[in-house]
Amino acid sequence: MNDYEKIAELIFPNIKKDVSYWENKYKPRNLDANAEVTRFAPSPTGYMHIGHFFGANLDYRLAKSTGGIFMFRLEDTDKKREIAGSDIVALKTLKYYDIVPDEGFTIDRTNKGDYGPYRQSDRVEIYQTYAKKLVALGKAFPCFCEKPEGKQDVVEKREQVLNDIGQVEEKDPCRNLTLKEVENLLKAGKKFCIRLKSNGKVGDKIKVFDVVRGEREIGANLKDVVLIKDNGIPPYAFAHPVDDHLMRVTTVIRGEEWISTWPQHVEIFNALNFEPVKYIHTPVLCKIGENGNKRKISKSKDPEADMRFYIQAGIPKQAVTEYLLNIMNSNFEDWRAKNPNADVAEFPFSAKKIGTSSPFFDIVKLEDVSKNIISKMTAEQVYENTLDWALNYDEEFENETKQKLGENYNGLNVDLKQLAKFLQENKQFAIDTFAIDRYTQKPRKDIAKWSDIPTYFNYMFGLFNPSSLSDYNCGDINLKYNQHALSLVKEYKHVFSDADDKETWFNKIKEVAKNCNFAIDNKEFKLNPECYVGNLAQACTYIRIAITGKTNSPDLYSICKVLKDDVVKQRLQQFIEIIK
Ligand code: GLU
């Protein structure tokens, strides 16, 4: 045994296995040559960020489109930053969006698959085996520096090198400790971490390759990076090479914030003699900020950074998935135009088509995608989704949003318990409402999210209060003392019947309008406007306002059919009382 091997034994007396044990246990996968093995590897530090979710989608699509494997790995080595329960939040978010890992850490906190455990805190023995090997090879060493002293040393070295070229070598003073010194320090009960003995010298360059960004030359690692912290657990820089090698990952998809420490990962892969993996570094998602400039979507400012936002707003999951594909692959929009009804799983996803510049995350566009998707749902689906949304509204998230947005916060202003109760007690009525203008050649596309529904259909779901018209303004129509509207609605109230077919219904409106001196023929009205109190369109608008409180609504005949005689007549009467 040489001194390095003796040091390794002293440092890791409990590690009895050799790396060959793990190499044999986790054999290379038997997959097609181009099948991609990917993993989504969140740290349990809170809610799921849209940027992370974007990455998870990429992982999933890349694996699925190549007949590969998609894994979920929990990176919980930083116990200080951990927020209890966020592992489950991440897994539930994936499940909600139908992203089902083939392998990984599961929602009941067990492992599924042959390459586990998939939670890093359960893999300490594995990391230590590889660290022990590096120590035995003289490629890593124990470092006993207490932080202030250690830092002092590093700063001195730093200054020397900085004077030279401007690059920083951070070689640790403990890299040259002898076996005797290590023995003594251990005997004295000193704490230690394990560091890489970096070979990098100022001016060294390495070539790195990113599937999307291509090949690049960057400065080599110059730092004796920590491989195992003094609590025995590795930081990301060591866990990443060990895990991705043993789980036989082919492509690592991660945020571009990892590019700056990439040279460390490359040197560790080399030290361990691992075959390199492919990388895709995903750009950060941006939005147009308050001052009109492009800026990062931020956790602290933007509620939409949090995946809970989309559930809270009631944006269907299909819309979020589809919109993300839109910004992920430039050719998605074309494909969708050519295949309007195809399942997104059929989209030929291509990693090469991911952009490198920060994509805009545009809520307005997302809502357009969503309107289209909702317009294709059945009335029953709209009912189930809306009820589910109203019942599961997240008060806690709402309060967080309120605090985040301050005076820019626009609350819903609707009693959701009342809405949910109404929907439950009037199921068929609600479904009939959602069916209005739905099963036509050109269904309406004006609902973007379930939270639009209470306002959009307030006149159907007992949320419309006719007294809101008492300021006499509806859109740009002023109803104050409007005798024409008053006499029209009065007369209409006498003739309305929900038993009428559409033609009879419309003929009645025309009849009443005519009696009240509205022009039925618009050409005639244009020629002699002074002879009439208005035209047929205006008469219809007054009736529409009386029944719905709005100047614009889905098909009024269908609305009346669903509301039925009593309610329609009651609304007309309320209108009369307000206007007169
Ligand atoms: N736990 C890391 C993160 O959340 C994972 C990075 C990676 O995917 O390699 O950023």
Coordinates of C-alpha atoms and ligand atoms in Angstrom, one line a residue:
M1 CA 0.0 0.0 0.0
N2 CA 1.4 3.4 -0.9
D3 CA 0.9 6.5 1.2
Y4 CA -2.1 7.7 -0.8
E5 CA -3.8 4.4 -0.3
K6 CA -3.0 4.5 3.4
I7 CA -4.5 8.0 3.6
A8 CA -7.6 6.8 1.7
E9 CA -8.0 3.9 4.3
L10 CA -7.6 6.3 7.2
I11 CA -10.1 8.7 5.9
F12 CA -12.8 6.2 4.8
P13 CA -12.4 3.1 7.0
N14 CA -16.0 2.3 6.6
I15 CA -16.0 2.1 2.9
K16 CA -15.3 -1.6 2.1
K17 CA -16.7 -1.7 -1.4
D18 CA -14.6 -1.0 -4.5
V19 CA -15.8 1.1 -7.4
S20 CA -16.0 -2.1 -9.5
Y21 CA -18.9 -3.2 -7.2
W22 CA -21.0 -0.2 -8.3
E23 CA -19.8 -0.4 -11.9
N24 CA -21.1 -4.0 -12.0
K25 CA -24.3 -3.2 -10.2
Y26 CA -25.3 -0.5 -12.6
K27 CA -24.4 -2.0 -16.0
P28 CA -24.6 0.0 -19.2
R29 CA -28.2 0.0 -20.4
N30 CA -29.3 -2.1 -23.2
L31 CA -30.9 0.5 -25.4
D32 CA -30.8 1.5 -29.1
A33 CA -27.7 3.5 -30.0
N34 CA -29.6 6.8 -30.3
A35 CA -32.0 6.3 -27.3
E36 CA -31.4 9.1 -24.9
V37 CA -31.3 8.6 -21.1
T38 CA -32.2 11.8 -19.3
R39 CA -33.0 12.9 -15.8
F40 CA -34.9 15.7 -14.1
A41 CA -32.9 16.4 -10.9
P42 CA -34.5 19.1 -8.8
S43 CA -33.2 20.2 -5.4
P44 CA -36.1 20.2 -2.9
T45 CA -35.8 23.9 -2.1
G46 CA -39.4 25.1 -2.5
Y47 CA -42.0 25.3 -5.2
M48 CA -41.3 24.3 -8.8
H49 CA -39.9 27.1 -10.9
I50 CA -41.2 27.5 -14.5
G51 CA -37.5 27.4 -15.7
H52 CA -37.0 24.0 -14.0
F53 CA -40.3 22.7 -15.4
F54 CA -39.2 23.8 -18.9
G55 CA -36.1 21.7 -18.4
A56 CA -38.1 18.7 -17.1
N57 CA -40.2 18.9 -20.3
L58 CA -37.1 18.8 -22.4
D59 CA -35.8 15.8 -20.5
Y60 CA -39.1 14.0 -21.0
R61 CA -39.5 14.9 -24.7
L62 CA -36.0 14.0 -25.5
A63 CA -36.2 10.6 -23.8
K64 CA -39.6 9.8 -25.2
S65 CA -38.9 10.9 -28.8
T66 CA -35.8 8.6 -28.9
G67 CA -37.2 5.5 -27.2
G68 CA -35.0 6.2 -24.1
I69 CA -35.5 6.5 -20.4
F70 CA -36.6 9.5 -18.3
M71 CA -35.7 9.5 -14.6
F72 CA -36.5 11.6 -11.6
R73 CA -33.6 12.2 -9.2
L74 CA -33.8 14.1 -6.0
E75 CA -30.8 16.3 -5.3
D76 CA -31.1 16.8 -1.6
T77 CA -27.5 17.1 -0.6
D78 CA -27.8 20.7 0.6
K79 CA -29.8 20.2 3.8
K80 CA -29.6 23.9 4.7
R81 CA -31.6 25.0 1.7
E82 CA -34.1 22.1 1.9
I83 CA -37.8 22.9 2.4
A84 CA -39.7 20.0 3.7
G85 CA -42.3 18.6 1.2
S86 CA -40.8 20.1 -1.9
D87 CA -39.9 16.7 -3.3
I88 CA -43.6 15.9 -3.3
V89 CA -44.4 19.3 -4.8
A90 CA -42.1 18.6 -7.7
L91 CA -43.4 15.0 -8.3
K92 CA -47.0 16.2 -8.1
T93 CA -46.3 18.9 -10.6
L94 CA -44.9 16.4 -13.1
K95 CA -47.8 14.1 -12.5
Y96 CA -50.3 16.9 -13.0
Y97 CA -48.7 17.6 -16.4
D98 CA -48.7 13.9 -17.3
I99 CA -44.9 13.6 -17.2
V100 CA -44.4 10.2 -15.9
P101 CA -40.8 9.2 -15.1
D102 CA -39.8 5.7 -16.2
E103 CA -37.5 5.4 -13.2
G104 CA -36.7 7.4 -10.1
F105 CA -37.7 8.6 -6.7
T106 CA -41.4 8.3 -6.3
I107 CA -44.3 10.2 -4.7
D108 CA -44.5 7.6 -1.9
R109 CA -40.8 8.2 -1.3
T110 CA -39.6 4.9 -2.6
N111 CA -37.5 4.0 -5.7
K112 CA -38.6 2.7 -9.0
G113 CA -35.9 1.2 -11.3
D114 CA -32.6 -0.6 -11.3
Y115 CA -30.3 2.4 -11.1
G116 CA -31.4 3.7 -7.7
P117 CA -31.5 4.8 -5.1
Y118 CA -32.6 8.0 -6.8
R119 CA -32.4 10.3 -3.8
Q120 CA -28.9 11.6 -3.3
S121 CA -28.9 11.4 0.4
D122 CA -29.4 7.7 0.1
R123 CA -26.2 7.4 -2.1
V124 CA -23.6 8.5 0.3
E125 CA -21.8 5.2 0.3
I126 CA -21.5 5.4 -3.5
Y127 CA -20.0 8.9 -3.5
Q128 CA -17.6 8.0 -0.7
T129 CA -16.4 4.9 -2.6
Y130 CA -15.4 7.1 -5.6
A131 CA -13.9 9.8 -3.4
K132 CA -11.9 7.1 -1.6
K133 CA -10.6 5.9 -5.0
L134 CA -9.5 9.3 -6.0
V135 CA -7.7 9.8 -2.7
A136 CA -6.0 6.4 -3.2
L137 CA -4.8 7.5 -6.6
G138 CA -3.5 10.8 -5.3
K139 CA -6.1 12.7 -7.3
A140 CA -7.9 14.0 -4.3
F141 CA -6.9 14.7 -0.7
P142 CA -8.3 15.5 2.7
C143 CA -8.3 19.2 3.6
F144 CA -8.4 20.1 7.3
C145 CA -8.4 23.9 6.9
E146 CA -10.7 25.6 9.2
K147 CA -12.5 28.1 7.1
P148 CA -10.8 31.4 8.0
E149 CA -7.3 30.0 7.8
G150 CA -8.0 28.1 4.7
K151 CA -9.4 31.1 3.0
Q152 CA -6.4 33.2 4.0
D153 CA -4.1 30.8 2.2
V154 CA -6.2 30.8 -0.9
V155 CA -6.3 34.6 -1.0
E156 CA -2.5 34.8 -1.0
K157 CA -2.2 32.3 -3.8
R158 CA -4.9 34.2 -5.7
E159 CA -3.1 37.4 -5.5
Q160 CA 0.1 36.0 -6.9
V161 CA -1.6 34.6 -9.9
L162 CA -3.9 37.5 -10.5
N163 CA -0.8 39.7 -11.0
D164 CA 0.2 37.5 -13.8
I165 CA -2.6 36.9 -16.2
G166 CA -5.8 37.7 -14.4
Q167 CA -6.9 34.1 -13.9
V168 CA -7.2 32.6 -10.5
E169 CA -5.5 29.4 -9.3
E170 CA -7.0 28.1 -6.1
K171 CA -4.7 25.4 -5.0
D172 CA -5.3 24.3 -1.5
P173 CA -2.5 24.2 1.1
C174 CA -3.5 20.7 2.3
R175 CA -2.8 19.1 -1.1
N176 CA 0.7 18.3 0.1
L177 CA 0.0 16.9 3.6
T178 CA 2.1 13.8 4.4
L179 CA 0.6 10.5 5.7
K180 CA 2.0 11.4 9.1
E181 CA 0.4 14.8 9.1
V182 CA -2.9 13.4 8.1
E183 CA -2.7 10.8 10.9
N184 CA -2.0 13.5 13.5
L185 CA -4.7 15.8 12.3
L186 CA -7.2 12.9 12.4
K187 CA -6.0 11.9 15.9
A188 CA -6.5 15.5 17.0
G189 CA -10.1 15.1 15.9
K190 CA -9.9 17.7 13.2
K191 CA -12.8 17.9 10.7
F192 CA -12.0 17.5 7.0
C193 CA -13.4 17.7 3.6
I194 CA -12.1 16.0 0.4
R195 CA -10.8 18.1 -2.4
L196 CA -9.9 17.4 -6.0
K197 CA -6.2 17.9 -6.7
S198 CA -6.7 20.0 -9.7
N199 CA -4.2 19.8 -12.6
G200 CA -5.3 23.1 -14.1
K201 CA -2.8 25.8 -14.7
V202 CA -3.4 29.4 -15.5
G203 CA -3.9 29.7 -19.3
D204 CA -5.1 26.1 -19.8
K205 CA -8.0 25.7 -22.1
I206 CA -10.5 22.8 -22.6
K207 CA -13.0 22.1 -25.3
V208 CA -16.6 21.5 -24.2
F209 CA -19.6 20.6 -26.3
D210 CA -23.2 21.5 -25.9
V211 CA -25.7 19.9 -28.2
V212 CA -27.5 23.2 -28.8
R213 CA -24.7 25.7 -28.5
G214 CA -22.0 23.6 -30.2
E215 CA -18.3 23.3 -29.3
R216 CA -16.5 26.0 -27.3
E217 CA -13.1 26.5 -25.8
I218 CA -13.2 27.7 -22.2
G219 CA -10.7 28.1 -19.4
A220 CA -9.8 24.9 -17.6
N221 CA -10.6 24.4 -13.9
L222 CA -8.0 25.8 -11.6
K223 CA -9.6 25.1 -8.3
D224 CA -9.2 22.3 -5.8
V225 CA -12.9 21.8 -5.7
V226 CA -14.6 20.2 -2.7
L227 CA -15.7 16.6 -3.6
I228 CA -17.0 15.6 -0.2
K229 CA -18.0 18.2 2.4
D230 CA -17.1 17.8 6.1
N231 CA -20.4 16.2 6.8
G232 CA -19.5 13.3 4.4
I233 CA -21.9 14.5 1.7
P234 CA -20.9 15.6 -1.8
P235 CA -21.8 19.0 -3.3
Y236 CA -23.3 19.1 -6.9
A237 CA -19.9 19.1 -8.5
F238 CA -19.1 15.6 -7.4
A239 CA -22.6 14.1 -7.2
H240 CA -23.3 15.0 -10.8
P241 CA -20.5 13.0 -12.4
V242 CA -20.9 10.0 -10.1
D243 CA -24.7 9.8 -10.5
D244 CA -24.9 10.6 -14.2
H245 CA -22.2 8.0 -14.9
L246 CA -23.8 5.3 -12.8
M247 CA -27.3 6.0 -13.9
R248 CA -26.0 5.7 -17.5
V249 CA -27.4 9.2 -18.4
T250 CA -26.6 10.2 -22.0
T251 CA -27.7 13.8 -22.0
V252 CA -27.6 16.2 -19.1
I253 CA -30.1 19.0 -19.5
R254 CA -29.6 21.7 -17.0
G255 CA -29.9 25.5 -16.6
E256 CA -27.2 27.7 -18.1
E257 CA -26.2 28.9 -14.6
W258 CA -24.1 25.7 -14.6
I259 CA -21.9 26.7 -17.5
S260 CA -19.5 28.7 -15.2
T261 CA -18.6 25.6 -13.1
W262 CA -18.6 23.2 -16.1
P263 CA -14.8 23.0 -16.2
Q264 CA -14.9 21.5 -12.7
H265 CA -17.3 18.9 -13.8
V266 CA -15.1 18.1 -16.9
E267 CA -12.0 17.7 -14.7
I268 CA -13.8 15.4 -12.3
F269 CA -15.2 13.2 -15.1
N270 CA -11.6 12.9 -16.4
A271 CA -10.2 12.1 -12.9
L272 CA -12.7 9.4 -12.5
N273 CA -12.1 8.0 -16.0
F274 CA -15.8 8.3 -16.8
E275 CA -17.0 8.6 -20.4
P276 CA -18.2 12.2 -20.9
V277 CA -22.0 12.9 -21.2
K278 CA -23.6 15.2 -23.6
Y279 CA -25.0 18.5 -22.3
I280 CA -27.8 20.9 -23.1
H281 CA -27.7 24.1 -21.1
T282 CA -31.2 25.7 -21.1
P283 CA -31.5 29.5 -21.4
V284 CA -33.4 31.4 -18.7
L285 CA -36.9 32.4 -19.5
C286 CA -37.6 36.1 -19.8
K287 CA -40.5 38.5 -19.8
I288 CA -41.1 42.1 -20.7
G289 CA -40.6 43.9 -17.4
E290 CA -42.4 46.9 -16.0
N291 CA -40.2 49.4 -18.0
G292 CA -40.7 47.6 -21.3
N293 CA -37.3 45.9 -21.2
K294 CA -36.6 42.2 -21.4
R295 CA -35.7 40.7 -18.0
K296 CA -35.4 37.3 -16.3
I297 CA -38.6 35.8 -14.8
S298 CA -37.9 36.2 -11.1
K299 CA -38.9 34.2 -8.2
S300 CA -39.3 37.2 -6.0
K301 CA -41.3 39.4 -8.3
D302 CA -43.3 37.2 -10.7
P303 CA -46.1 34.9 -9.6
E304 CA -45.8 33.1 -12.9
A305 CA -42.4 31.8 -12.0
D306 CA -44.1 29.4 -9.7
M307 CA -45.9 26.4 -11.3
R308 CA -48.8 26.9 -8.8
F309 CA -49.7 30.0 -10.7
Y310 CA -51.0 28.2 -13.7
I311 CA -53.2 25.9 -11.6
Q312 CA -54.4 28.9 -9.7
A313 CA -55.3 30.9 -12.8
G314 CA -57.0 27.9 -14.2
I315 CA -54.9 27.6 -17.3
P316 CA -55.4 24.0 -18.6
K317 CA -52.4 21.8 -18.4
Q318 CA -52.5 21.1 -22.1
A319 CA -52.1 24.8 -22.8
V320 CA -49.0 25.1 -20.6
T321 CA -47.5 22.0 -22.2
E322 CA -48.3 23.2 -25.7
Y323 CA -47.0 26.7 -25.1
L324 CA -43.7 25.4 -23.7
L325 CA -43.3 23.3 -26.8
N326 CA -43.8 26.4 -28.7
I327 CA -40.9 28.2 -27.1
M328 CA -38.8 25.1 -27.0
N329 CA -38.9 24.1 -30.7
S330 CA -39.1 26.8 -33.3
N331 CA -41.0 24.5 -35.7
F332 CA -43.8 23.6 -33.3
E333 CA -46.1 26.3 -34.4
D334 CA -45.9 25.2 -38.1
W335 CA -46.5 21.6 -37.0
R336 CA -49.5 22.6 -35.0
A337 CA -51.0 24.6 -37.9
K338 CA -50.7 21.5 -40.1
N339 CA -51.9 19.1 -37.5
P340 CA -54.6 21.0 -35.5
N341 CA -56.0 18.0 -33.7
A342 CA -52.9 15.8 -33.2
D343 CA -51.7 14.8 -29.8
V344 CA -48.5 16.7 -28.8
A345 CA -46.8 13.4 -28.2
E346 CA -46.8 13.0 -32.0
F347 CA -44.7 16.1 -32.5
P348 CA -41.3 15.2 -33.8
F349 CA -39.3 16.9 -31.0
S350 CA -35.7 17.8 -31.8
A351 CA -33.1 18.8 -29.4
K352 CA -31.2 20.6 -32.2
K353 CA -34.1 23.1 -32.6
I354 CA -33.9 24.4 -29.1
G355 CA -32.8 28.1 -29.2
T356 CA -29.9 29.5 -27.3
S357 CA -31.2 33.0 -26.6
S358 CA -33.5 33.5 -23.7
P359 CA -37.0 32.8 -24.8
F360 CA -39.8 35.2 -24.0
F361 CA -42.4 33.7 -21.8
D362 CA -45.5 35.6 -22.9
I363 CA -48.7 35.1 -20.9
V364 CA -50.8 36.7 -23.6
K365 CA -49.6 34.1 -26.1
L366 CA -50.1 31.3 -23.6
E367 CA -53.7 32.5 -23.1
D368 CA -54.2 32.4 -26.9
V369 CA -53.0 28.8 -27.0
S370 CA -55.3 28.1 -24.1
K371 CA -58.4 29.8 -25.7
N372 CA -58.0 27.5 -28.6
I373 CA -57.6 24.4 -26.4
I374 CA -60.7 25.3 -24.3
S375 CA -62.8 25.9 -27.4
K376 CA -62.2 22.3 -28.4
M377 CA -63.3 20.8 -25.0
T378 CA -66.7 19.4 -24.4
A379 CA -69.1 21.3 -22.2
E380 CA -68.7 18.5 -19.6
Q381 CA -65.0 18.9 -19.6
V382 CA -65.3 22.7 -19.1
Y383 CA -67.7 22.0 -16.2
E384 CA -65.4 19.5 -14.5
N385 CA -62.4 21.7 -14.8
T386 CA -64.1 24.8 -13.6
L387 CA -65.6 23.1 -10.6
D388 CA -62.3 21.5 -9.8
W389 CA -60.6 24.8 -10.0
A390 CA -63.1 26.6 -7.8
L391 CA -63.0 23.9 -5.2
N392 CA -59.2 23.7 -5.1
Y393 CA -58.3 27.4 -5.0
D394 CA -55.1 27.9 -3.1
E395 CA -55.6 30.6 -0.5
E396 CA -52.0 30.4 0.6
F397 CA -50.6 31.0 -2.8
E398 CA -53.1 33.8 -3.3
N399 CA -51.8 35.5 -0.2
E400 CA -48.2 35.1 -1.3
T401 CA -49.2 36.6 -4.7
K402 CA -50.9 39.5 -3.0
Q403 CA -47.7 40.3 -1.0
K404 CA -45.5 39.9 -4.0
L405 CA -47.5 42.2 -6.3
G406 CA -48.5 44.8 -3.7
E407 CA -50.6 47.5 -5.4
N408 CA -50.4 45.7 -8.8
Y409 CA -52.4 42.8 -7.4
N410 CA -55.7 42.2 -9.0
G411 CA -57.7 39.8 -7.0
L412 CA -60.5 37.7 -8.4
N413 CA -63.2 39.4 -6.5
V414 CA -65.5 36.4 -6.7
D415 CA -66.9 34.2 -4.0
L416 CA -65.6 30.9 -5.2
K417 CA -67.5 28.9 -2.6
Q418 CA -70.7 30.4 -3.9
L419 CA -69.7 29.6 -7.5
A420 CA -68.7 26.0 -6.6
K421 CA -72.0 25.5 -4.7
F422 CA -73.9 26.9 -7.7
L423 CA -72.1 24.6 -10.1
Q424 CA -72.7 21.6 -7.9
E425 CA -76.4 22.3 -7.4
N426 CA -77.1 23.2 -11.0
K427 CA -74.9 20.8 -13.0
Q428 CA -77.0 20.4 -16.1
F429 CA -77.7 24.1 -16.2
A430 CA -74.0 24.8 -16.1
I431 CA -73.2 22.2 -18.8
D432 CA -76.0 23.7 -21.0
T433 CA -74.4 27.1 -20.4
F434 CA -70.9 25.8 -21.4
A435 CA -72.5 24.2 -24.5
I436 CA -73.6 27.6 -25.9
D437 CA -71.7 28.4 -29.1
R438 CA -69.4 25.4 -28.5
Y439 CA -70.4 22.7 -30.9
T440 CA -70.3 24.9 -34.0
Q441 CA -68.0 25.2 -37.0
K442 CA -66.3 28.1 -35.3
P443 CA -66.6 27.7 -31.6
R444 CA -66.0 30.9 -29.5
K445 CA -62.5 31.4 -28.3
D446 CA -63.0 33.8 -25.5
I447 CA -62.3 31.7 -22.4
A448 CA -58.5 31.5 -21.7
K449 CA -58.7 30.1 -18.2
W450 CA -61.2 28.9 -15.6
S451 CA -60.8 32.1 -13.6
D452 CA -62.4 33.9 -16.6
I453 CA -65.6 32.0 -16.1
P454 CA -67.0 33.7 -13.0
T455 CA -66.9 37.1 -14.8
Y456 CA -67.7 35.8 -18.2
F457 CA -70.7 33.9 -17.2
N458 CA -71.7 35.9 -14.1
Y459 CA -75.2 36.4 -15.6
M460 CA -75.7 32.6 -15.7
F461 CA -74.2 31.6 -12.4
G462 CA -76.0 33.8 -10.0
L463 CA -73.1 36.2 -9.8
F464 CA -74.6 39.0 -11.9
N465 CA -76.3 41.6 -9.9
P466 CA -78.6 43.7 -12.1
S467 CA -78.2 46.6 -9.8
S468 CA -74.7 46.9 -11.2
L469 CA -76.5 48.6 -14.1
S470 CA -77.8 51.3 -11.8
D471 CA -74.9 53.5 -12.8
Y472 CA -76.7 53.4 -16.2
N473 CA -73.6 52.6 -18.1
C474 CA -73.0 49.5 -20.0
G475 CA -69.9 49.5 -22.2
D476 CA -70.2 52.9 -23.9
I477 CA -74.0 52.9 -23.7
N478 CA -75.7 55.2 -21.3
L479 CA -79.1 54.0 -20.3
K480 CA -80.2 56.8 -18.1
Y481 CA -83.7 57.9 -18.9
N482 CA -83.5 55.8 -22.1
Q483 CA -87.2 55.7 -22.8
H484 CA -86.6 53.8 -26.1
A485 CA -84.9 51.0 -24.3
L486 CA -87.5 51.1 -21.6
S487 CA -90.5 50.8 -23.8
L488 CA -88.8 48.1 -25.9
V489 CA -88.0 45.9 -22.9
K490 CA -91.4 46.5 -21.4
E491 CA -93.1 45.2 -24.5
Y492 CA -90.6 42.4 -25.1
K493 CA -91.3 41.1 -21.6
H494 CA -94.9 40.4 -22.6
V495 CA -94.1 38.4 -25.7
F496 CA -91.0 36.4 -24.6
S497 CA -91.4 32.7 -24.3
D498 CA -88.7 30.1 -23.9
A499 CA -90.7 27.6 -25.9
D500 CA -90.1 29.6 -29.2
D501 CA -87.8 28.3 -31.8
K502 CA -85.1 30.5 -33.0
E503 CA -86.9 32.0 -35.9
T504 CA -90.0 32.8 -33.9
W505 CA -87.8 34.2 -31.1
F506 CA -86.1 36.6 -33.5
N507 CA -89.3 37.5 -35.3
K508 CA -90.7 38.6 -31.9
I509 CA -87.8 40.9 -31.3
K510 CA -88.2 42.4 -34.7
E511 CA -91.9 42.9 -34.2
V512 CA -91.4 44.6 -30.8
A513 CA -88.5 46.7 -32.2
K514 CA -90.7 47.8 -35.1
N515 CA -93.5 48.7 -32.8
C516 CA -91.1 50.8 -30.8
N517 CA -89.9 52.6 -33.9
F518 CA -86.6 50.9 -34.4
A519 CA -85.6 50.5 -38.0
I520 CA -85.7 46.8 -39.1
D521 CA -84.0 47.5 -42.4
N522 CA -80.6 48.9 -41.8
K523 CA -80.3 50.4 -45.3
E524 CA -83.5 52.3 -44.7
F525 CA -82.1 53.4 -41.3
K526 CA -78.9 54.7 -42.9
L527 CA -80.9 56.8 -45.4
N528 CA -83.3 58.3 -42.9
P529 CA -81.9 58.0 -39.4
E530 CA -84.0 60.8 -38.1
C531 CA -87.2 58.8 -38.7
Y532 CA -86.2 56.1 -36.2
V533 CA -85.1 55.8 -32.5
G534 CA -82.4 53.4 -33.5
N535 CA -81.9 50.3 -35.6
L536 CA -82.5 46.6 -35.0
A537 CA -78.9 46.0 -33.8
Q538 CA -79.4 48.6 -31.1
A539 CA -82.7 47.1 -30.0
C540 CA -81.0 43.7 -29.7
T541 CA -78.2 45.3 -27.6
Y542 CA -80.8 46.7 -25.2
I543 CA -82.4 43.3 -24.7
R544 CA -79.0 41.7 -24.4
I545 CA -78.0 44.2 -21.7
A546 CA -81.3 43.7 -19.9
I547 CA -80.7 39.9 -19.7
T548 CA -76.9 39.6 -19.4
G549 CA -75.7 43.0 -18.2
K550 CA -73.3 43.0 -21.2
T551 CA -73.2 44.5 -24.7
N552 CA -71.5 41.4 -26.0
S553 CA -72.3 37.8 -25.1
P554 CA -72.6 34.4 -26.7
D555 CA -75.7 33.7 -28.7
L556 CA -78.6 35.4 -26.9
Y557 CA -81.2 32.9 -28.0
S558 CA -79.2 30.0 -26.5
I559 CA -78.7 32.0 -23.3
C560 CA -82.5 32.6 -23.0
K561 CA -83.2 28.9 -23.7
V562 CA -80.9 27.9 -20.8
L563 CA -82.1 30.7 -18.4
K564 CA -85.8 29.9 -19.2
D565 CA -89.0 32.0 -18.8
D566 CA -88.9 32.9 -15.1
V567 CA -85.3 34.2 -15.0
V568 CA -85.5 36.0 -18.3
K569 CA -88.7 37.8 -17.3
Q570 CA -87.3 38.6 -13.9
R571 CA -84.2 40.1 -15.5
L572 CA -86.3 42.2 -17.9
Q573 CA -88.4 43.4 -15.0
Q574 CA -85.3 44.4 -13.0
F575 CA -84.0 46.3 -16.0
I576 CA -87.3 48.2 -16.3
E577 CA -87.1 49.2 -12.7
I578 CA -83.6 50.4 -12.9
I579 CA -84.1 52.4 -16.1
K580 CA -87.4 54.0 -15.5
Ligands
GLU1 N1 -30.2 20.1 -8.6 C1 -29.7 20.9 -9.8 C2 -30.6 22.1 -10.0 O1 -31.7 22.0 -9.4 C3 -29.7 20.0 -11.0 C4 -28.8 20.5 -12.1 C5 -28.8 19.4 -13.1 O2 -29.8 19.0 -13.7 O3 -27.7 18.8 -13.3 O4 -30.3 23.0 -10.6

